[in-house]
Tab-separated table of C-alpha atoms and ligand atoms in Angstrom:
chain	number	residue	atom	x	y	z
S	1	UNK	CA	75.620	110.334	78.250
S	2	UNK	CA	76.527	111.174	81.536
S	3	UNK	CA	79.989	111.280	83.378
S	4	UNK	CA	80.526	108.671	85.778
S	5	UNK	CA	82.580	111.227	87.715
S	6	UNK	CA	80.694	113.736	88.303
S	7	UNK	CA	77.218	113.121	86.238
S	8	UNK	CA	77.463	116.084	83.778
S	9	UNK	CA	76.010	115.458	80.577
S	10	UNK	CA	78.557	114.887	77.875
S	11	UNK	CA	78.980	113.708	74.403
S	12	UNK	CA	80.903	110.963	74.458
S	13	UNK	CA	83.685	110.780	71.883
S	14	UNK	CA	84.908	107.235	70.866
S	15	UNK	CA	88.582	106.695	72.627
S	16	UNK	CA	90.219	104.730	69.871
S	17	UNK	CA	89.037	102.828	66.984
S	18	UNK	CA	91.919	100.326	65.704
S	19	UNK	CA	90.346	96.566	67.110
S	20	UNK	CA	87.069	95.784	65.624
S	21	UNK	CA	86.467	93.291	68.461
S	22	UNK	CA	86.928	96.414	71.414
S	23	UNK	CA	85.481	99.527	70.641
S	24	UNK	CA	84.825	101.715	73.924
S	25	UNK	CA	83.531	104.687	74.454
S	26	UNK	CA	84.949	107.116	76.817
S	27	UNK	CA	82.971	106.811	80.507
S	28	UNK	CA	83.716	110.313	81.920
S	29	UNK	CA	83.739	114.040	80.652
S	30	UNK	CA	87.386	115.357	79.755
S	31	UNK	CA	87.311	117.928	82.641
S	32	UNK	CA	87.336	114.783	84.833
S	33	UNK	CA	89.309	113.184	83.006
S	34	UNK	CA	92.431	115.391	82.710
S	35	UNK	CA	92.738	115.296	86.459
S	36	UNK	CA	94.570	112.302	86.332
S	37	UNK	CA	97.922	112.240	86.088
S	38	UNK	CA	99.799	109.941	83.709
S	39	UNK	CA	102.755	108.431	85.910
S	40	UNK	CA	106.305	109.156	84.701
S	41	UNK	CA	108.415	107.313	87.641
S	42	UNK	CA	110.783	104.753	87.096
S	43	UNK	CA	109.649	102.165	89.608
S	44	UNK	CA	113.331	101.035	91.419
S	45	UNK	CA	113.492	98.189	92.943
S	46	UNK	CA	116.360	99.106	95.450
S	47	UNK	CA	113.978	97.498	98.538
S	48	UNK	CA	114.561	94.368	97.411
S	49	UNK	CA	118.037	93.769	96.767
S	50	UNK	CA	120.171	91.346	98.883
S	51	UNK	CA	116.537	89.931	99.847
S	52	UNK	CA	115.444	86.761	98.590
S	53	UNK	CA	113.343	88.967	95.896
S	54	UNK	CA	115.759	90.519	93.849
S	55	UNK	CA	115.201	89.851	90.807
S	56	UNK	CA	111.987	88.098	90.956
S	57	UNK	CA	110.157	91.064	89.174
S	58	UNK	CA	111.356	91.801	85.944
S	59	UNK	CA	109.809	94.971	85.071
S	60	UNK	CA	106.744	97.001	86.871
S	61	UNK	CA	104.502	99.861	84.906
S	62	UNK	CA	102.200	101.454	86.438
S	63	UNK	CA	100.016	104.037	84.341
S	64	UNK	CA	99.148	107.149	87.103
S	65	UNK	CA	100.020	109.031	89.963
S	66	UNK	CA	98.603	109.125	92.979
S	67	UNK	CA	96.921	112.376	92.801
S	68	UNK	CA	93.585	114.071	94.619
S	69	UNK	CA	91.674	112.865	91.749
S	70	UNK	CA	92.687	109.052	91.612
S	71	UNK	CA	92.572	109.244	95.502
S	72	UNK	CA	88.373	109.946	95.491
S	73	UNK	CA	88.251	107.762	92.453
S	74	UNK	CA	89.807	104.880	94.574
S	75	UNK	CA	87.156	105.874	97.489
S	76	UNK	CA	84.164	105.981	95.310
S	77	UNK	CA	85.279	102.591	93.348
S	78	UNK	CA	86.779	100.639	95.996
S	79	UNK	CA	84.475	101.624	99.553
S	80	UNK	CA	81.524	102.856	98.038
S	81	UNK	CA	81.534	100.062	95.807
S	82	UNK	CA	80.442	101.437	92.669
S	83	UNK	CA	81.613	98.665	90.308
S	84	UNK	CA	80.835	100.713	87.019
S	85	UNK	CA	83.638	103.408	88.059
S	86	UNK	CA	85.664	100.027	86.266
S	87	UNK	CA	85.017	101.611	83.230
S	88	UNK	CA	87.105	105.305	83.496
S	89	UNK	CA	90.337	103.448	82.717
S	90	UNK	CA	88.971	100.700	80.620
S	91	UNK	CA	90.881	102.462	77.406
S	92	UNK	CA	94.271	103.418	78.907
S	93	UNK	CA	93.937	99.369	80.538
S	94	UNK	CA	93.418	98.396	76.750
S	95	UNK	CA	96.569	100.111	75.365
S	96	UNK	CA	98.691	98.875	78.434
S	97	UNK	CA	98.054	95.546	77.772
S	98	UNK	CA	98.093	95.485	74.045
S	99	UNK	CA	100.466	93.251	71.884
S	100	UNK	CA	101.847	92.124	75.385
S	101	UNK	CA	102.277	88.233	75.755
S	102	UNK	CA	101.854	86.312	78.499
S	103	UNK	CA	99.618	85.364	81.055
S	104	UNK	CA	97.684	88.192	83.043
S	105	UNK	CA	97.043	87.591	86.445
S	106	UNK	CA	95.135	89.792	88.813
S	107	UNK	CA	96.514	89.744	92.314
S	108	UNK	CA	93.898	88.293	94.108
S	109	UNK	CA	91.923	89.043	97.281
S	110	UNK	CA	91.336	87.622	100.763
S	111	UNK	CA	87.558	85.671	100.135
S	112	UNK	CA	87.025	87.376	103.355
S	113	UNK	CA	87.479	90.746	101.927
S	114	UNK	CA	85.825	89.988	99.060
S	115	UNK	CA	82.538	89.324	101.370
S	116	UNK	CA	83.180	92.910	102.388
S	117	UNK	CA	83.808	94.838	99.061
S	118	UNK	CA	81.249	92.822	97.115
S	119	UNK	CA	83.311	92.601	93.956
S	120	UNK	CA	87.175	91.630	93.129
S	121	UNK	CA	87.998	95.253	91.931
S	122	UNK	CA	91.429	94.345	90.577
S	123	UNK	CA	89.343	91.634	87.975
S	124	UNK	CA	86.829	94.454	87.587
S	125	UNK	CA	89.373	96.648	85.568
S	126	UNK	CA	90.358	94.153	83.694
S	127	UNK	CA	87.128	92.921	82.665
S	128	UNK	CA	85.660	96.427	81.520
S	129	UNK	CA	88.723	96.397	79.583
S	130	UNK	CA	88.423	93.540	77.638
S	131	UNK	CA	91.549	92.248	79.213
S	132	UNK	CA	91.333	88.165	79.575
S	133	UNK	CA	93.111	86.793	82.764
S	134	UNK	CA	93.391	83.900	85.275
S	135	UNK	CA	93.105	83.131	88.623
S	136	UNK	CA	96.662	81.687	89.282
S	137	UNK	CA	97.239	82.587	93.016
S	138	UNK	CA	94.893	82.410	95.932
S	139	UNK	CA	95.402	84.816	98.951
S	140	UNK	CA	96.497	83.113	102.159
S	141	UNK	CA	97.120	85.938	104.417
S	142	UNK	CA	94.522	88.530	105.518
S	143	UNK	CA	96.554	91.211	107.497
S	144	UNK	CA	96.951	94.397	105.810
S	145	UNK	CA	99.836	95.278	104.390
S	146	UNK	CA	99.454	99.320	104.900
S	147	UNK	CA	100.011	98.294	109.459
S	148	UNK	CA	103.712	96.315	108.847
S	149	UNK	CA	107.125	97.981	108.764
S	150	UNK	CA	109.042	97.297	105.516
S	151	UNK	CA	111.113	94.587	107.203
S	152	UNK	CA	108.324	93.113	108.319
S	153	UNK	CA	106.611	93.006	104.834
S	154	UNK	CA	109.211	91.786	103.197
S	155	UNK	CA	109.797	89.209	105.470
S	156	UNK	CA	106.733	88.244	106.068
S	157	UNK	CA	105.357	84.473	104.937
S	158	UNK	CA	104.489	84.248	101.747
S	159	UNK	CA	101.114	86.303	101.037
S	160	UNK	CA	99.580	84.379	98.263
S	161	UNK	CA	99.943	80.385	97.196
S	162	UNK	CA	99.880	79.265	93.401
S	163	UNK	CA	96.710	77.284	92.599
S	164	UNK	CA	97.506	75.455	89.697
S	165	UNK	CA	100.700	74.018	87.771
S	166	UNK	CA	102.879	77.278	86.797
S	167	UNK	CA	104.523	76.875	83.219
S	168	UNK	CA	108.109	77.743	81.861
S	169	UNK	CA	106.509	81.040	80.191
S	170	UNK	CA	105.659	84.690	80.434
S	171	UNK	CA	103.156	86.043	83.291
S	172	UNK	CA	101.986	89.339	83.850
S	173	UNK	CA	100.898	90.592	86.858
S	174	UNK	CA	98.207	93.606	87.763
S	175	UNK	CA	97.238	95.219	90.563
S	176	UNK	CA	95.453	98.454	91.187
S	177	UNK	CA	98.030	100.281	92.972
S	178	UNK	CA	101.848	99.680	93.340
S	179	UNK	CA	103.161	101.192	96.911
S	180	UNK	CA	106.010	98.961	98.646
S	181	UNK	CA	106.084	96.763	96.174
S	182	UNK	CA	105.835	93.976	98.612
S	183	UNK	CA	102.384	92.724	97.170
S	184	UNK	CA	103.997	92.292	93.396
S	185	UNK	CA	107.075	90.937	95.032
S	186	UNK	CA	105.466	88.235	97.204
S	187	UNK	CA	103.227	87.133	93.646
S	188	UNK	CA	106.318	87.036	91.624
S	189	UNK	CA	108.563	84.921	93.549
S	190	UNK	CA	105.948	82.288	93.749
S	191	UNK	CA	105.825	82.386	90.168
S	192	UNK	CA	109.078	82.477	88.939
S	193	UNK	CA	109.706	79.498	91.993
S	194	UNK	CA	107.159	77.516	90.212
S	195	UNK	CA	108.731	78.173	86.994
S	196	UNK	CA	107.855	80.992	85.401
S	197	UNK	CA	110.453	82.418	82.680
S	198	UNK	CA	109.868	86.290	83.370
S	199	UNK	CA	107.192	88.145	85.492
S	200	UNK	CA	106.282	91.737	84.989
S	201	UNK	CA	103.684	93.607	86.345
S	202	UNK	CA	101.071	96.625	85.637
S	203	UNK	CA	99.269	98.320	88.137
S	204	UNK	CA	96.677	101.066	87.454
S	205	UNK	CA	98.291	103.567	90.010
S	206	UNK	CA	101.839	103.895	91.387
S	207	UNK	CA	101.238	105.087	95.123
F	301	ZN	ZN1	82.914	114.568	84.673
């Protein structure tokens, strides 16, 4: 087959074998591959304390760096909209997830920007990994985060609203990439105010 990355023919070799029910073969070539970097930083959530978020978030893992590589991945997946690029993480999605209860739920998008990108890319990665999820929150706010200071994220109106009735249980959130944290932050709160017992979160990327 060919790499998704960079279209080299291949032979794919099967990335792990232990469900019977998810079976994947691996997308890209292993020269592409390796030039992602598996994230090692302890995600601190220092921002956040003596706000009205501390403690909302109970733990945060996110799986890779921010590197040259992940930064034309993001490009080619996310602008150039090539919604099979979902599938170069689909394994290492698999494994982060597995044997982990609770809820998943993808932090959602603004239907306007969803008009624009053509697919939810967060549900994307979970999808091409086999990963089941719900639609818990609903974006309310369309500014970008990326154009606020960080006293103006974090005190910024609530970003998202819950949709349905939250229960006295485990949720876990994902997004593609963690930066400020504000995003994560913003989701948590709402559900640990709606009753949530803990809230952690996995992102793809830690920015
Ligand atoms: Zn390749």
């Amino acid at each position: 087959m060919n790499c998704l990355l960079c279209g080299t023919n291949f032979q794919p070799a099967p990335t792990w074998r232990r469900l019977f029910l998810y079976e994947k073969e691996s997308s890209t070539c292993n020269r592409c591959f390796c030039k992602f970097t598996k994230s090692n930083a302890t995600i601190q959530f220092d921002d956040f304390k003596g706000t009205r978020y501390e403690g909302v978030v109970d733990t945060v893992t996110s799986l890779y760096a921010y590197n040259e590589a992940m930064k034309s991945y993001l490009h080619q997946y996310k602008f150039l909209q090539d919604v099979a690029l979902a599938q170069v993480f689909s394994a290492t999605l698999h494994e982060a997830f597995e044997g982990k209860e609770g809820i998943v739920v993808p932090i959602p998008m603004h239907p306007e920007k969803l008009v624009q990108r053509t697919f939810a890319q967060v549900d994307e990665l979970l999808n091409s990994a086999g990963i089941p999820f719900q639609h818990l929150l609903a974006k309310t706010a369309t500014t970008e985060q990326g154009k606020k200071t960080r006293k103006e994220r974090l005190e910024a109106s609530p970003l998202f609203e819950v949709t349905t009735k939250i229960e006295a249980r485990d949720y876990i959130l994902f997004d593609d990439i963690y930066t400020t944290g504000a995003t994560i932050h913003h989701a948590a709160k709402l559900l640990k105010d709606a009753g949530a017992t803990r809230v952690e979160a996995i992102t793809l990327i830690k920015g």
